[in-house]
């Protein structure tokens, strides 16, 4: 019996072997899976946008201040009998107190700022203890200036955290009479007086709520009552001044403010 390979011959056997080898080798020649380096890169998401807060001066605030007052002497007044009276000098004094107010910034960041402020101040101006009637010394028993306050509007321009402003409005103040005023036979003037004030300042916001400032004011307080005359005391051979001269003085002070709200 003839074998299949013998019937096909040598050439047929080789062809058959080659045909059988192709499917067996096919699994070995399949393309290999792509490596991670060959895959397209995944783009990173863009960073989240966080808006930077814009600073604003808008809000209620309260604070404290301290400084100096200058030129509290108040000039002269004229007595109908004795002529020109020059009260004693009060050239400088300590001034300190507190303030409250509100600002509104029209355009946050940089822009117009409007507001209102009230303050109350203690002073060491006291009272001029002596003065002159012409060239004769007399004792002034008019009221002292121990305190004053203001009610003012404010108008300024902000350069981000830096504020430049002007201010002005109503001023008032008062004090007390000396102990020997009770023996006077004249009409004593009242201790309360009113007037006006104007000035300006600069302020810088240290944090979102805390700011520091420097401010200068001119204050003018009128006489408001009293005879403005003189009484001669025969027991002491001295003149006593009853006048309440106009008080005019300047104030330079530094302060700190805390804002309770920022919008």
Tab-separated table of C-alpha atoms in Angstrom:
chain	number	residue	atom	x	y	z
A	1	UNK	CA	0.000	0.000	0.000
A	2	UNK	CA	1.387	3.376	-0.979
A	3	UNK	CA	1.833	6.069	1.797
A	4	UNK	CA	0.300	9.558	1.159
A	5	UNK	CA	3.731	11.193	1.228
A	6	UNK	CA	5.064	8.730	-1.280
A	7	UNK	CA	2.125	9.398	-3.665
A	8	UNK	CA	2.610	13.163	-3.423
A	9	UNK	CA	6.306	13.038	-3.907
A	10	UNK	CA	8.858	15.190	-2.301
A	11	UNK	CA	7.521	18.441	-3.725
A	12	UNK	CA	4.004	17.737	-2.535
A	13	UNK	CA	5.181	16.882	0.953
A	14	UNK	CA	6.999	20.175	1.272
A	15	UNK	CA	3.955	22.116	0.101
A	16	UNK	CA	1.701	20.347	2.582
A	17	UNK	CA	4.113	21.041	5.446
A	18	UNK	CA	4.241	24.727	4.586
A	19	UNK	CA	0.439	24.962	4.458
A	20	UNK	CA	0.095	23.414	7.888
A	21	UNK	CA	2.760	25.724	9.438
A	22	UNK	CA	1.055	29.014	8.515
A	23	UNK	CA	-1.966	28.804	10.887
A	24	UNK	CA	0.261	27.526	13.686
A	25	UNK	CA	2.587	30.513	13.416
A	26	UNK	CA	-0.173	33.090	13.024
A	27	UNK	CA	-0.756	33.553	16.775
A	28	UNK	CA	2.932	34.278	17.179
A	29	UNK	CA	2.839	37.142	14.668
A	30	UNK	CA	-0.178	39.079	16.061
A	31	UNK	CA	0.637	42.713	16.802
A	32	UNK	CA	1.584	43.322	20.464
A	33	UNK	CA	-0.611	45.554	22.591
A	34	UNK	CA	0.401	49.266	22.517
A	35	UNK	CA	2.485	50.436	25.501
A	36	UNK	CA	1.334	53.255	27.778
A	37	UNK	CA	3.899	55.555	26.200
A	38	UNK	CA	2.266	55.099	22.805
A	39	UNK	CA	-1.193	56.193	24.037
A	40	UNK	CA	-2.254	59.865	23.605
A	41	UNK	CA	-1.693	62.013	26.720
A	42	UNK	CA	-4.745	63.222	28.668
A	43	UNK	CA	-4.682	67.035	28.998
A	44	UNK	CA	-4.712	68.370	32.593
A	45	UNK	CA	-7.814	70.416	33.479
A	46	UNK	CA	-7.260	74.186	33.624
A	47	UNK	CA	-6.774	75.606	37.145
A	48	UNK	CA	-9.931	76.827	38.853
A	49	UNK	CA	-10.381	80.617	38.665
A	50	UNK	CA	-10.536	82.264	42.071
A	51	UNK	CA	-11.404	85.985	41.832
A	52	UNK	CA	-9.300	88.293	44.022
A	53	UNK	CA	-11.568	90.283	46.401
A	54	UNK	CA	-11.714	93.986	45.562
A	55	UNK	CA	-11.127	96.189	48.597
A	56	UNK	CA	-13.886	98.630	49.556
A	57	UNK	CA	-14.142	101.323	52.233
A	58	UNK	CA	-17.900	100.811	52.563
A	59	UNK	CA	-19.111	100.036	56.083
A	60	UNK	CA	-19.682	101.241	59.642
A	61	UNK	CA	-16.631	101.866	61.822
A	62	UNK	CA	-15.528	103.055	65.260
A	63	UNK	CA	-12.165	104.065	66.598
A	64	UNK	CA	-9.944	106.104	68.886
A	65	UNK	CA	-7.633	109.059	68.337
A	66	UNK	CA	-5.061	111.221	70.103
A	67	UNK	CA	-3.092	114.309	69.193
A	68	UNK	CA	-2.503	117.969	70.002
A	69	UNK	CA	-4.480	121.190	69.878
A	70	UNK	CA	-2.854	124.537	69.074
A	71	UNK	CA	-3.867	128.174	69.552
A	72	UNK	CA	-6.766	127.878	72.001
A	73	UNK	CA	-6.378	131.402	73.402
A	74	UNK	CA	-9.331	132.783	71.470
A	75	UNK	CA	-8.262	136.367	70.789
A	76	UNK	CA	-9.733	139.382	72.596
A	77	UNK	CA	-13.063	140.957	73.500
A	78	UNK	CA	-14.065	144.558	74.270
A	79	UNK	CA	-15.610	145.749	77.520
A	80	UNK	CA	-17.780	148.896	77.286
A	81	UNK	CA	-16.144	150.429	80.365
A	82	UNK	CA	-12.599	149.105	80.431
A	83	UNK	CA	-11.816	148.621	76.764
A	84	UNK	CA	-9.938	145.737	75.155
A	85	UNK	CA	-9.561	142.573	77.216
A	86	UNK	CA	-6.956	139.968	76.295
A	87	UNK	CA	-7.551	136.573	77.966
A	88	UNK	CA	-4.592	134.472	79.039
A	89	UNK	CA	-2.939	132.249	76.473
A	90	UNK	CA	-3.724	128.581	75.890
A	91	UNK	CA	-1.245	127.835	73.140
A	92	UNK	CA	-1.173	124.008	73.149
A	93	UNK	CA	-2.990	121.092	74.719
A	94	UNK	CA	-3.461	117.341	74.541
A	95	UNK	CA	-6.548	116.224	72.594
A	96	UNK	CA	-7.916	112.683	72.586
A	97	UNK	CA	-11.169	110.775	72.192
A	98	UNK	CA	-13.174	108.499	69.952
A	99	UNK	CA	-15.192	108.509	66.742
A	100	UNK	CA	-17.890	106.555	64.920
A	101	UNK	CA	-18.941	106.813	61.299
A	102	UNK	CA	-19.984	105.271	58.008
A	103	UNK	CA	-18.329	105.256	54.578
A	104	UNK	CA	-19.824	104.419	51.203
A	105	UNK	CA	-17.484	103.771	48.266
A	106	UNK	CA	-19.192	104.486	44.955
A	107	UNK	CA	-16.803	102.306	42.892
A	108	UNK	CA	-14.956	99.541	44.799
A	109	UNK	CA	-11.202	99.377	44.275
A	110	UNK	CA	-10.496	102.991	43.399
A	111	UNK	CA	-13.081	105.740	43.363
A	112	UNK	CA	-15.185	108.249	45.269
A	113	UNK	CA	-15.904	107.713	48.975
A	114	UNK	CA	-18.567	109.646	50.867
A	115	UNK	CA	-19.477	109.349	54.529
A	116	UNK	CA	-20.341	110.903	57.874
A	117	UNK	CA	-18.569	110.912	61.230
A	118	UNK	CA	-19.195	112.023	64.816
A	119	UNK	CA	-16.472	112.373	67.446
A	120	UNK	CA	-16.066	113.515	71.046
A	121	UNK	CA	-12.755	114.829	72.430
A	122	UNK	CA	-11.309	115.686	75.807
A	123	UNK	CA	-8.760	118.509	75.990
A	124	UNK	CA	-6.303	120.017	78.449
A	125	UNK	CA	-6.839	123.574	77.236
A	126	UNK	CA	-8.455	124.332	80.586
A	127	UNK	CA	-9.056	128.052	81.184
A	128	UNK	CA	-6.811	131.085	80.962
A	129	UNK	CA	-6.283	131.994	84.620
A	130	UNK	CA	-5.176	135.538	83.945
A	131	UNK	CA	-5.221	138.186	81.283
A	132	UNK	CA	-4.976	141.913	80.754
A	133	UNK	CA	-7.339	144.870	80.884
A	134	UNK	CA	-5.225	147.203	78.832
A	135	UNK	CA	-2.019	146.697	80.795
A	136	UNK	CA	-3.624	145.742	84.150
A	137	UNK	CA	-3.742	142.095	85.163
A	138	UNK	CA	-7.110	140.513	85.843
A	139	UNK	CA	-8.410	137.019	86.678
A	140	UNK	CA	-10.570	135.363	84.061
A	141	UNK	CA	-13.551	133.508	85.535
A	142	UNK	CA	-15.089	132.682	82.187
A	143	UNK	CA	-15.709	129.008	81.345
A	144	UNK	CA	-12.923	126.662	80.357
A	145	UNK	CA	-12.823	124.521	77.237
A	146	UNK	CA	-12.514	120.979	78.604
A	147	UNK	CA	-14.108	119.053	75.744
A	148	UNK	CA	-15.511	119.420	72.247
A	149	UNK	CA	-17.159	117.314	69.593
A	150	UNK	CA	-17.996	117.448	65.891
A	151	UNK	CA	-20.605	116.142	63.442
A	152	UNK	CA	-19.017	116.106	59.988
A	153	UNK	CA	-19.461	114.959	56.440
A	154	UNK	CA	-16.544	113.303	54.639
A	155	UNK	CA	-15.770	113.313	50.918
A	156	UNK	CA	-12.685	111.681	49.432
A	157	UNK	CA	-11.058	109.506	46.805
A	158	UNK	CA	-9.704	106.014	47.398
A	159	UNK	CA	-6.647	104.553	45.688
A	160	UNK	CA	-7.410	100.966	46.669
A	161	UNK	CA	-6.382	100.850	50.372
A	162	UNK	CA	-5.242	104.494	50.495
A	163	UNK	CA	-7.889	107.183	51.125
A	164	UNK	CA	-7.501	110.968	50.851
A	165	UNK	CA	-10.448	113.006	52.160
A	166	UNK	CA	-11.790	116.394	53.183
A	167	UNK	CA	-14.224	116.905	56.038
A	168	UNK	CA	-16.323	119.640	57.635
A	169	UNK	CA	-19.452	120.401	59.625
A	170	UNK	CA	-20.856	121.325	63.026
A	171	UNK	CA	-18.725	121.717	66.170
A	172	UNK	CA	-19.659	122.145	69.837
A	173	UNK	CA	-17.852	122.215	73.149
A	174	UNK	CA	-17.964	123.123	76.811
A	175	UNK	CA	-16.246	123.193	80.153
A	176	UNK	CA	-16.788	124.664	83.621
A	177	UNK	CA	-16.477	127.822	85.712
A	178	UNK	CA	-13.782	128.162	88.377
A	179	UNK	CA	-14.746	127.975	92.029
A	180	UNK	CA	-14.483	131.729	92.594
A	181	UNK	CA	-17.005	132.457	89.820
A	182	UNK	CA	-19.895	131.892	92.247
A	183	UNK	CA	-19.076	135.124	94.096
A	184	UNK	CA	-19.337	137.226	90.955
A	185	UNK	CA	-22.054	139.880	90.769
A	186	UNK	CA	-22.135	139.748	86.972
A	187	UNK	CA	-23.981	137.417	84.612
A	188	UNK	CA	-21.794	134.422	83.932
A	189	UNK	CA	-21.764	133.055	80.418
A	190	UNK	CA	-22.918	129.508	79.789
A	191	UNK	CA	-20.328	126.795	79.482
A	192	UNK	CA	-21.711	125.308	76.230
A	193	UNK	CA	-20.809	126.805	72.877
A	194	UNK	CA	-21.235	125.917	69.198
A	195	UNK	CA	-19.466	126.624	65.942
A	196	UNK	CA	-17.999	124.908	62.909
A	197	UNK	CA	-15.012	122.842	61.809
A	198	UNK	CA	-13.195	121.932	58.585
A	199	UNK	CA	-10.128	119.920	57.674
A	200	UNK	CA	-8.857	116.802	55.952
A	201	UNK	CA	-6.776	113.686	56.304
A	202	UNK	CA	-5.309	110.512	54.881
A	203	UNK	CA	-6.179	106.937	55.884
A	204	UNK	CA	-4.629	103.554	55.061
A	205	UNK	CA	-6.315	100.149	55.441
A	206	UNK	CA	-3.858	97.845	57.208
A	207	UNK	CA	-6.231	94.862	56.947
A	208	UNK	CA	-9.753	94.336	55.648
A	209	UNK	CA	-11.137	95.849	58.872
A	210	UNK	CA	-8.367	97.853	60.580
A	211	UNK	CA	-7.160	101.232	59.277
A	212	UNK	CA	-4.884	104.024	60.519
A	213	UNK	CA	-5.174	107.717	59.754
A	214	UNK	CA	-3.749	111.191	60.309
A	215	UNK	CA	-6.168	114.123	60.375
A	216	UNK	CA	-6.024	117.906	60.811
A	217	UNK	CA	-8.995	120.091	61.800
A	218	UNK	CA	-9.647	123.773	62.374
A	219	UNK	CA	-12.316	124.405	65.040
A	220	UNK	CA	-14.118	127.690	65.723
A	221	UNK	CA	-16.472	127.966	68.731
A	222	UNK	CA	-18.389	131.213	69.354
A	223	UNK	CA	-19.158	132.959	72.653
A	224	UNK	CA	-22.841	132.057	73.059
A	225	UNK	CA	-24.123	134.260	75.902
A	226	UNK	CA	-22.861	136.021	78.988
A	227	UNK	CA	-22.278	139.709	79.606
A	228	UNK	CA	-18.725	139.581	78.345
A	229	UNK	CA	-17.798	142.303	80.847
A	230	UNK	CA	-15.586	142.836	83.838
A	231	UNK	CA	-16.273	143.077	87.568
A	232	UNK	CA	-14.014	144.947	89.982
A	233	UNK	CA	-13.662	143.227	93.352
A	234	UNK	CA	-12.962	145.817	96.072
A	235	UNK	CA	-11.911	143.092	98.504
A	236	UNK	CA	-9.032	141.907	96.347
A	237	UNK	CA	-8.520	145.051	94.262
A	238	UNK	CA	-8.669	142.907	91.142
A	239	UNK	CA	-10.687	142.714	87.970
A	240	UNK	CA	-12.576	139.566	87.082
A	241	UNK	CA	-13.355	138.765	83.480
A	242	UNK	CA	-16.817	137.361	82.733
A	243	UNK	CA	-16.370	137.012	78.999
A	244	UNK	CA	-16.408	133.790	77.048
A	245	UNK	CA	-14.062	134.627	74.189
A	246	UNK	CA	-14.372	132.917	70.864
A	247	UNK	CA	-12.304	129.721	70.909
A	248	UNK	CA	-10.361	129.066	67.718
A	249	UNK	CA	-7.799	126.293	67.535
A	250	UNK	CA	-6.278	123.668	65.305
A	251	UNK	CA	-6.060	119.938	65.960
A	252	UNK	CA	-3.609	117.405	64.546
A	253	UNK	CA	-4.345	113.818	65.551
A	254	UNK	CA	-3.676	110.198	64.648
A	255	UNK	CA	-6.299	107.485	64.905
A	256	UNK	CA	-7.218	103.839	64.450
A	257	UNK	CA	-10.566	102.630	63.065
A	258	UNK	CA	-12.197	99.199	63.080
A	259	UNK	CA	-14.861	98.470	60.449
A	260	UNK	CA	-17.748	96.281	61.571
A	261	UNK	CA	-18.852	95.537	58.006
A	262	UNK	CA	-17.161	95.537	54.597
A	263	UNK	CA	-20.192	95.902	52.328
